[in-house]
Amino acid sequence: MSSFFTVPSSQRKRKRHDATGVAPTKRRNTGSKAQTERSKPSKADRDESISGSDSEDETAARQGDEEVDAEGSSESDHEDETGAERRLRLAERYLENVRGEVDDVGFDAADIDRDLIAERLKEDVAETKGRLYRRIASDLAFDQALKTQFRADTLSVTSIATCPPYVYTVSKDLALIKWELPTPPITPPSTKPKNAKKPPPPTRRCPKQLIFTKGNRHKSKDPTYQHHTSHILTVAASSDGRFVATGGADRRLIVWSATDLTSLRVFTQHRDAVTSLAFRRGTNQLYSSSKDRTIKTWSLNELAYVETLFGHQDVVLDVAALAHERCLSVGARDRTARLWKVVEETQLVFRGGGGGGGGEKKNRPQNRDGNTTAKHTEGSMDRVAMIDEETFVTGSDNGSLSLWTMHKKKPVFTLPLAHGLDPALTPAEASAEQHPNPEVPSPPQPRWITALATVPYSDLIVSGSWDGWIRVWKVSEDKRRIEAVGTVGKIPNEDVEQTVNVAVDVDMDMVTGEGTSSHALGDTGAYADEGQTVRGVINDISVFERGERGRDGLCVVAAVGKEHRLGRWKTVKGRNGAVAFEVPRAVLLPLAEANGVEDAKHGK
């Protein structure tokens, strides 16, 4: 038996089998140069492959042009054109196809430009970065707004929230009501269709009450009671239509299902009345402010409490938020607005306390008698609304609107007496004596800013008080001024219309405190009851746009009551309820007619 150890060494050597049958050559005879020549193709082969790829590319490009060419023209007709000329030719062909698809009205380049993807992306990027990018205040006809009142048998309505097409109102008698707003017609109601035997039925204008729920004051000691036991002061609705949140003087924050208004969770973490609620834009993250001087954060997806923000030195009356994970609040008599950066756990403090009507006494303007005008110092900062992530506006008890930016600790611009002055009190009302001295005058006091709202990322600001009007303002293009636009609603009386025009055209004399601003805003006889569009105290305002990007106008909804939402120290003649205004878009005039209007304004 043979084995590995018994076989001779010559036979044990492993032999190399060559598959090609060619005798192996020695390695020293085959250099690296020969091996490289075998691996590289020849120059002729390379030229042939390059020319072949070029011909393939030309063939593919020619076939693509033949497919694009609707008239069947060959590539040989456009061989001499450059790339820019080819793109221009294809763009012209695309526009010709679009002209054929439009209606008989004709070709409107503006409509096509608005639908371009590039423009939409620019708007989305601006909104993501939190910048003001829309100018809509001049495109809306506020004087042609249609007014609709709706009310239930309740006390003063303290707050209002919208989630189109639904509206939620709360009142001092513990009532939470869900309403449905009608969709306004696209065409004006006065127009009639052609060849119609009878006019179409009128569209429903009054909102419809869907659900009504009311609390019980006698259940204040029952911890299992799933409703409010005292005045409901605020309400907010999520953008996705799932949740409605309410807060009241009973220190309760209740989360409701928006579909049937059933209570989902009752939070009792606040130690005083809940004054304001705000949802983070596009999410279900909720911010709540309270008289316990704190702001709390909630996650309604998990129905859970998140954290508490401390810093205010007085009651927190209002809170606002947009898309970024931050909120803005005002602290009443500590006269500060604070921006809370939730993620960084930091805050920015903006200090107010200035007066509307001038600076030092020697620099204040004088009236006709040579006396300096009164300076109304800011005592409480009551309202706040965010314009974009870097700009916001506040309203105070001295009737001033202040424009702020994140880069400055003081307001950029302050507009005093936005809603005018109340009439002076009589001696009997101003004094507690039985026989008051009639010679002691009682100076007129400014009307507070009781409601404030904005259209996010636009230049539109809406404010309310008890002067009978919802006033509209806009931010200037340089973001350094607040300019008057007008009032919401039609004015039936010509005399009232003249007075309102004076009130709308606010000039720098009024801003600096010159003259008597109360007469400019018609505080006594000018605002007769028949001229007011809203009777009572406007406790809250909610604004939303109709259609895509506001193409169908704007809807302004206000909560109105005879009393202020936080107390009974201010009582005004009016009606408890709510009012809705459908603001259409302004009709663009022809160029010649527009020039005629401008010439008439300038007296030419």
XYZ file of C-alpha atoms in Angstrom:
604
model
C 0.000 0.000 0.000
C 1.376 3.318 -1.005
C 1.187 6.225 1.225
C 2.214 9.787 1.190
C 5.449 9.025 2.964
C 6.423 6.157 0.679
C 5.824 8.019 -2.628
C 8.937 9.626 -4.097
C 9.252 13.353 -3.803
C 9.163 13.831 -7.576
C 5.735 12.284 -7.694
C 4.516 14.139 -4.582
C 5.010 17.497 -6.288
C 1.689 19.076 -7.304
C 1.408 19.666 -11.013
C -0.218 22.783 -12.548
C -2.966 22.117 -15.063
C -3.280 24.670 -17.860
C -6.835 24.966 -19.215
C -5.778 26.436 -22.524
C -3.263 23.767 -23.277
C -0.489 26.286 -23.902
C 2.847 25.540 -22.324
C 3.487 27.755 -19.338
C 6.187 30.298 -19.711
C 8.549 31.499 -17.075
C 7.491 34.540 -15.055
C 10.753 36.374 -15.681
C 10.069 36.290 -19.399
C 6.588 37.912 -19.057
C 6.963 41.447 -17.837
C 4.243 43.792 -16.456
C 4.294 45.732 -19.717
C 3.007 42.797 -21.706
C 0.272 42.099 -19.193
C -0.857 45.763 -19.322
C -0.993 45.686 -23.102
C -3.270 42.636 -22.982
C -5.635 44.319 -20.461
C -5.890 47.668 -22.305
C -7.882 47.918 -25.510
C -6.284 49.270 -28.588
C -6.626 52.870 -29.686
C -8.810 51.926 -32.611
C -11.152 50.024 -30.319
C -11.409 53.037 -27.994
C -12.219 55.414 -30.832
C -14.838 53.045 -32.101
C -16.508 52.745 -28.687
C -16.496 56.522 -28.148
C -18.029 57.213 -31.525
C -20.591 54.519 -30.849
C -21.648 56.094 -27.511
C -21.938 59.497 -29.164
C -24.184 58.123 -31.818
C -26.346 56.443 -29.180
C -26.736 59.710 -27.260
C -27.624 61.606 -30.398
C -30.191 58.992 -31.273
C -31.812 59.166 -27.807
C -31.912 62.971 -27.876
C -33.375 62.927 -31.383
C -36.066 60.474 -30.307
C -36.933 62.654 -27.266
C -37.297 65.710 -29.466
C -39.512 63.807 -31.850
C -41.780 62.807 -28.981
C -41.975 66.356 -27.635
C -42.594 67.885 -31.053
C -46.379 67.858 -31.459
C -46.242 68.759 -35.132
C -44.010 65.836 -36.044
C -41.049 67.920 -37.175
C -37.719 66.158 -37.280
C -34.565 67.088 -35.418
C -32.945 68.258 -38.591
C -35.133 71.388 -38.556
C -33.592 72.530 -35.244
C -30.028 71.354 -35.593
C -28.556 74.845 -35.488
C -30.407 76.051 -32.335
C -28.663 76.400 -29.011
C -29.824 75.000 -25.681
C -31.388 78.305 -24.623
C -33.282 78.584 -27.905
C -34.581 75.059 -27.493
C -35.853 75.776 -23.969
C -37.532 78.941 -25.189
C -39.223 77.042 -28.013
C -40.555 74.405 -25.623
C -41.799 77.068 -23.179
C -43.687 78.875 -25.938
C -45.278 75.604 -26.988
C -46.346 74.960 -23.376
C -47.973 78.387 -23.108
C -49.830 77.806 -26.377
C -51.247 74.599 -24.954
C -52.320 76.422 -21.785
C -54.048 79.125 -23.826
C -56.121 76.468 -25.469
C -57.225 75.042 -22.133
C -58.392 78.279 -20.474
C -61.981 79.489 -20.679
C -63.387 82.052 -23.065
C -62.333 84.793 -20.659
C -58.846 84.579 -22.005
C -55.331 83.947 -20.858
C -54.532 85.134 -17.322
C -50.831 84.963 -16.532
C -51.401 85.847 -12.869
C -53.487 82.719 -12.268
C -50.800 80.546 -13.793
C -48.034 82.258 -11.823
C -49.889 81.629 -8.593
C -50.010 77.930 -9.399
C -46.323 77.615 -10.088
C -44.509 75.221 -7.825
C -41.636 77.605 -7.249
C -43.890 80.290 -5.778
C -45.637 77.814 -3.512
C -42.307 76.499 -2.286
C -41.145 80.015 -1.461
C -44.262 80.619 0.641
C -43.854 77.295 2.427
C -40.214 78.036 3.198
C -41.100 81.494 4.522
C -43.796 80.017 6.745
C -41.406 77.350 7.997
C -38.850 79.990 8.923
C -41.597 82.028 10.586
C -41.413 85.218 8.553
C -44.095 87.629 7.423
C -44.538 86.979 3.724
C -48.116 88.003 2.779
C -49.643 91.433 2.311
C -53.410 90.921 2.438
C -54.733 93.947 4.332
C -55.060 96.042 1.169
C -56.746 93.242 -0.786
C -59.822 92.929 1.464
C -62.971 95.089 1.347
C -63.705 95.488 5.056
C -66.356 98.146 4.462
C -68.402 95.614 2.455
C -68.386 92.884 5.106
C -71.687 91.102 5.728
C -72.676 90.980 9.393
C -74.452 88.103 11.115
C -75.371 87.943 14.796
C -75.998 84.702 16.649
C -76.693 84.155 20.310
C -78.179 81.814 22.861
C -79.864 82.585 26.156
C -76.591 83.090 28.019
C -74.694 85.736 29.929
C -71.708 87.628 28.526
C -69.714 85.612 26.003
C -66.138 85.589 27.281
C -64.199 83.833 24.509
C -64.551 82.353 21.041
C -62.570 79.860 18.944
C -62.869 78.665 15.357
C -62.060 75.495 13.460
C -63.761 76.028 10.086
C -66.622 75.617 9.615
C -67.288 75.322 13.362
C -67.279 77.996 16.066
C -67.079 77.417 19.823
C -68.278 79.990 22.357
C -68.139 80.062 26.160
C -69.940 82.361 28.561
C -70.120 83.380 32.206
C -73.059 81.072 32.913
C -70.841 77.987 32.340
C -72.138 77.277 28.809
C -70.090 75.775 25.975
C -71.791 75.900 22.573
C -70.769 74.517 19.201
C -71.990 76.389 16.107
C -71.721 75.741 12.395
C -70.970 78.690 10.147
C -72.573 78.726 6.694
C -70.314 78.879 3.673
C -70.770 82.248 1.970
C -71.665 82.257 -1.732
C -68.818 82.924 -4.117
C -70.903 85.286 -6.243
C -72.561 88.374 -4.719
C -76.128 87.681 -3.523
C -77.545 90.426 -5.787
C -76.562 88.699 -9.039
C -79.143 86.464 -10.717
C -78.453 83.654 -13.172
C -79.427 84.185 -16.803
C -82.727 82.790 -18.118
C -84.002 82.099 -14.582
C -87.776 82.060 -14.119
C -87.549 82.739 -10.385
C -84.702 83.884 -8.178
C -82.730 81.194 -6.369
C -83.510 80.605 -2.686
C -81.459 82.754 -0.337
C -78.495 81.111 1.298
C -78.467 80.533 5.033
C -76.561 83.290 6.770
C -77.230 82.619 10.452
C -74.942 80.055 12.126
C -76.618 76.895 13.310
C -76.369 75.735 16.913
C -75.259 72.115 17.033
C -74.389 71.176 20.630
C -75.063 72.913 23.943
C -73.525 71.871 27.243
C -73.635 73.671 30.585
C -71.918 73.247 33.939
C -73.258 73.367 37.480
C -72.131 75.776 40.188
C -73.284 73.470 42.946
C -70.778 70.758 41.969
C -67.712 72.759 42.983
C -66.850 70.322 45.807
C -67.284 67.205 43.689
C -63.835 66.145 42.364
C -65.390 63.659 39.910
C -67.560 66.246 38.163
C -66.537 66.514 34.488
C -67.588 70.103 33.818
C -66.966 73.663 34.958
C -68.304 74.988 38.226
C -67.573 78.707 37.686
C -67.205 81.252 34.864
C -65.606 79.843 31.692
C -63.029 82.431 30.631
C -61.325 80.976 27.564
C -61.696 78.381 24.813
C -59.368 77.038 22.106
C -59.807 74.523 19.268
C -57.115 72.366 17.681
C -56.389 72.762 13.983
C -57.097 69.101 13.197
C -60.621 69.319 14.630
C -60.114 66.690 17.346
C -59.942 68.644 20.589
C -61.541 71.653 22.259
C -60.040 73.019 25.472
C -61.697 75.355 27.982
C -60.443 77.082 31.117
C -62.338 78.887 33.821
C -62.332 80.661 37.147
C -62.767 77.278 38.866
C -59.056 76.540 38.147
C -60.037 73.735 35.781
C -58.729 73.019 32.319
C -61.052 70.616 30.529
C -60.316 68.843 27.243
C -63.383 67.983 25.149
C -63.976 65.883 22.080
C -64.758 68.312 19.272
C -67.316 66.034 17.619
C -69.832 65.679 20.470
C -68.349 67.861 23.255
C -67.853 64.980 25.666
C -65.325 65.519 28.421
C -62.074 63.604 27.896
C -59.929 64.848 30.777
C -60.099 67.411 33.572
C -56.795 68.973 34.688
C -56.543 70.733 38.047
C -52.828 71.590 38.136
C -53.428 75.360 38.052
C -53.847 77.018 41.431
C -55.922 79.952 40.192
C -58.208 80.885 37.313
C -57.187 79.820 33.796
C -57.249 82.999 31.695
C -56.075 81.998 28.203
C -55.349 78.977 25.992
C -53.407 78.622 22.747
C -52.585 75.643 20.547
C -49.246 75.352 18.846
C -49.914 75.723 15.123
C -50.368 72.381 13.352
C -49.999 70.293 16.528
C -51.966 69.281 19.598
C -49.539 70.917 22.021
C -51.440 73.321 24.279
C -50.279 76.324 26.322
C -52.353 77.683 29.202
C -51.921 80.864 31.248
C -53.337 81.478 34.687
C -53.697 83.987 37.466
C -51.243 81.885 39.454
C -48.508 83.641 37.361
C -47.487 80.497 35.460
C -47.772 79.057 31.963
C -48.248 75.312 31.637
C -47.634 73.046 28.659
C -49.869 70.087 27.793
C -49.785 67.280 25.246
C -53.330 66.443 24.210
C -52.312 63.431 22.117
C -51.442 61.692 25.388
C -53.817 63.874 27.489
C -50.900 64.612 29.784
C -49.281 67.513 31.607
C -45.752 68.372 30.425
C -44.162 71.249 32.361
C -44.609 74.638 34.033
C -42.973 77.944 33.047
C -42.242 80.487 35.792
C -41.193 84.122 35.545
C -44.128 86.570 35.570
C -44.602 88.811 38.597
C -48.350 89.267 38.144
C -51.300 87.389 36.707
C -50.832 86.123 33.137
C -53.795 87.303 31.097
C -53.037 86.124 27.567
C -50.837 83.624 25.711
C -50.163 83.127 21.983
C -48.230 80.612 19.879
C -47.374 79.790 16.271
C -45.563 76.887 14.594
C -42.274 76.950 16.518
C -42.030 75.320 19.921
C -42.306 78.566 21.838
C -45.064 80.722 23.268
C -45.593 84.389 24.132
C -47.402 85.739 27.193
C -48.244 89.070 28.847
C -48.230 89.618 32.586
C -50.833 92.341 33.194
C -49.442 94.813 35.748
C -45.874 93.591 35.652
C -46.060 95.200 32.158
C -43.860 92.623 30.499
C -44.226 90.317 27.536
C -42.182 87.124 27.736
C -41.129 84.817 24.946
C -40.695 81.270 26.258
C -38.298 79.028 24.330
C -39.508 75.674 25.563
C -36.740 73.524 24.109
C -33.872 75.765 25.281
C -35.649 76.384 28.625
C -34.986 80.122 28.327
C -37.099 83.270 28.142
C -36.823 86.744 26.636
C -38.335 89.644 28.581
C -39.822 92.675 26.780
C -40.684 95.574 29.082
C -43.489 98.021 28.431
C -44.920 100.661 30.723
C -44.633 103.591 28.329
C -47.299 106.214 27.823
C -49.303 106.921 24.726
C -49.210 110.580 23.968
C -45.705 111.897 24.219
C -42.534 111.633 26.224
C -41.342 114.325 28.629
C -43.783 117.043 29.622
C -41.819 119.778 27.869
C -41.860 117.792 24.620
C -45.563 116.959 24.670
C -47.742 118.779 22.135
C -50.196 121.414 23.303
C -53.872 121.872 22.640
C -55.659 125.066 21.613
C -55.559 126.525 25.126
C -51.801 126.075 25.370
C -52.029 123.240 27.903
C -50.127 120.039 27.385
C -52.178 116.990 26.525
C -52.565 114.264 29.126
C -50.269 111.277 28.998
C -52.021 107.964 29.555
C -49.469 105.685 31.128
C -49.671 101.965 30.501
C -50.880 100.247 33.638
C -51.619 96.721 32.444
C -50.610 94.728 29.387
C -53.719 92.678 28.658
C -53.541 91.249 25.133
C -50.928 89.749 22.809
C -50.965 88.298 19.279
C -48.117 86.977 17.144
C -47.654 88.252 13.590
C -44.779 85.911 12.795
C -42.101 84.137 14.781
C -40.116 87.371 15.222
C -42.836 90.066 15.409
C -45.818 90.474 17.721
C -48.284 93.122 18.873
C -49.681 93.878 22.334
C -52.698 95.797 23.628
C -52.905 97.638 26.936
C -55.371 99.314 29.264
C -54.321 102.779 28.057
C -55.701 101.966 24.602
C -52.320 101.672 22.885
C -51.174 99.098 20.353
C -47.453 98.320 20.491
C -45.406 96.630 17.791
C -42.478 94.508 18.992
C -39.623 92.589 17.451
C -37.524 89.850 19.012
C -34.346 91.914 18.592
C -35.378 94.834 20.816
C -36.539 94.960 24.417
C -38.700 98.037 23.844
C -41.553 98.441 21.364
C -40.612 99.474 17.853
C -43.780 101.534 17.454
C -46.674 102.496 19.743
C -50.041 103.712 18.501
C -51.949 105.449 21.358
C -55.709 105.652 21.784
C -56.452 103.053 19.143
C -60.141 103.010 20.111
C -60.443 106.560 21.391
C -61.522 107.941 24.757
C -64.591 107.387 26.850
C -66.745 110.447 27.574
C -65.832 112.271 30.750
C -67.728 111.227 33.859
C -70.288 113.544 35.377
C -69.480 115.033 38.792
C -72.022 112.708 40.407
C -70.386 109.656 38.824
C -66.844 110.772 39.556
C -67.361 111.699 43.219
C -68.822 109.902 46.227
C -70.056 113.113 47.831
C -73.714 113.965 47.974
C -73.067 117.430 46.556
C -69.951 117.149 44.387
C -68.133 120.215 43.154
C -69.114 120.718 39.508
C -65.972 122.748 38.818
C -63.665 119.742 39.326
C -63.319 118.202 35.879
C -63.060 114.454 35.304
C -60.661 113.731 32.438
C -61.814 111.253 29.796
C -60.214 107.828 30.039
C -58.979 105.670 27.140
C -60.793 102.556 26.075
C -58.851 99.372 26.783
C -57.786 96.907 24.146
C -60.026 94.001 25.148
C -59.477 91.771 22.095
C -56.614 91.308 19.650
C -56.055 88.906 16.747
C -53.899 88.527 13.648
C -53.738 86.433 10.503
C -50.481 84.490 11.002
C -47.579 85.420 8.726
C -49.440 88.375 7.222
C -49.647 92.116 7.860
C -53.249 92.103 9.171
C -54.134 93.054 12.780
C -57.664 93.186 14.233
C -58.518 94.817 17.587
C -61.638 95.324 19.660
C -62.924 97.379 22.576
C -66.332 98.788 23.548
C -66.475 101.698 21.098
C -68.794 99.764 18.775
C -66.281 98.831 16.072
C -63.810 96.136 15.183
C -60.835 98.049 13.867
C -58.345 96.808 11.286
C -54.662 97.711 11.171
C -51.696 96.624 9.099
C -47.946 96.417 9.550
C -45.941 98.659 7.245
C -43.599 97.163 4.693
C -40.528 97.975 6.768
C -42.155 96.335 9.844
C -41.652 99.464 11.910
C -45.133 101.014 11.980
C -48.794 100.170 12.532
C -51.082 101.822 9.999
C -54.849 102.135 10.092
C -56.890 100.315 7.437
C -60.515 100.832 8.489
C -63.374 99.238 10.375
C -65.171 95.965 9.763
C -68.760 96.267 8.601
C -70.992 98.564 6.604
C -71.849 102.045 7.885
C -75.497 102.988 7.235
C -75.346 106.627 8.331
C -73.512 109.231 6.243
C -72.608 111.303 9.280
C -71.186 108.276 10.990
C -69.284 107.422 7.831
C -67.578 110.807 7.827
C -66.588 110.377 11.455
C -65.257 106.898 10.879
C -63.176 108.107 7.966
C -61.600 110.633 10.293
C -60.934 107.842 12.756
C -59.391 105.610 10.127
C -57.026 108.242 8.737
C -54.823 108.319 11.819
C -51.954 110.711 11.296
C -48.839 111.429 13.279
C -50.601 114.184 15.214
C -52.658 111.554 16.943
C -49.696 109.214 17.389
C -47.634 111.854 19.164
C -50.576 112.919 21.305
C -51.306 116.230 19.607
C -54.868 117.530 19.857
C -57.845 115.795 21.436
C -57.841 112.251 20.112
C -61.244 111.577 21.654
C -62.941 113.868 19.148
C -60.977 112.302 16.299
C -62.368 108.898 17.204
C -65.890 110.126 17.879
C -66.314 109.155 21.517
C -69.605 110.943 22.205
C -72.148 111.956 19.626
C -70.536 110.581 16.502
C -70.910 106.927 17.403
C -74.646 106.766 17.680
C -76.260 103.411 18.430
C -77.496 103.063 14.867
C -73.963 103.551 13.559
C -72.266 100.882 15.657
C -71.673 97.473 14.135
C -70.983 95.748 17.459
C -72.821 96.774 20.636
C -71.119 95.763 23.845
C -67.660 94.786 25.011
C -65.697 92.745 22.466
C -64.118 90.126 24.736
C -62.397 88.022 22.079
C -61.797 87.838 18.312
C -61.007 84.898 16.058
C -60.002 85.245 12.398
C -59.616 82.660 9.635
C -59.318 82.782 5.861
C -61.850 81.430 3.384
C -60.649 79.182 0.587
C -57.100 78.257 -0.288
C -54.686 80.940 0.892
C -57.609 83.321 1.494
C -58.853 83.445 -2.091
C -62.505 83.633 -0.989
C -62.065 86.345 1.628
C -61.824 86.506 5.394
C -64.121 85.632 8.290
C -63.962 87.646 11.521
C -65.861 86.272 14.524
C -66.142 88.182 17.803
C -67.421 87.356 21.284
C -69.568 90.189 22.668
C -71.013 90.811 26.114
C -72.417 93.510 28.323
C -69.546 93.012 30.763
C -65.817 92.523 30.594
C -64.817 88.880 30.607
C -62.768 89.109 33.828
C -65.154 91.174 35.961
C -68.140 93.469 36.253
C -66.297 96.751 36.731
C -67.152 97.746 33.144
C -70.757 97.504 31.952
C -71.799 98.619 28.478
C -75.166 98.709 26.780
C -75.335 95.885 24.277
C -76.314 92.282 23.699
C -74.680 89.082 24.871
C -73.757 86.822 21.983
C -71.426 86.656 19.020
C -71.123 88.367 15.669
C -69.582 87.126 12.412
C -68.357 89.233 9.501
C -67.730 87.792 6.036
C -65.151 90.068 4.430
C -64.895 89.703 0.625
C -61.823 90.353 -1.425
C -61.599 93.800 -2.957
C -62.474 94.143 -6.646
C -59.454 95.332 -8.613
C -60.247 98.451 -10.625
C -58.908 99.067 -14.135
C -55.728 101.094 -14.364
C -57.422 104.226 -15.722
C -60.158 104.125 -13.089
C -57.636 103.517 -10.333
C -55.615 106.512 -11.489
C -58.777 108.582 -11.433
C -59.436 107.585 -7.838
C -55.886 108.487 -6.846
C -56.152 111.862 -8.589
C -59.406 112.551 -6.787
C -57.788 111.734 -3.442
C -54.983 114.185 -4.094
C -57.362 116.876 -5.329
C -56.205 116.890 -8.937
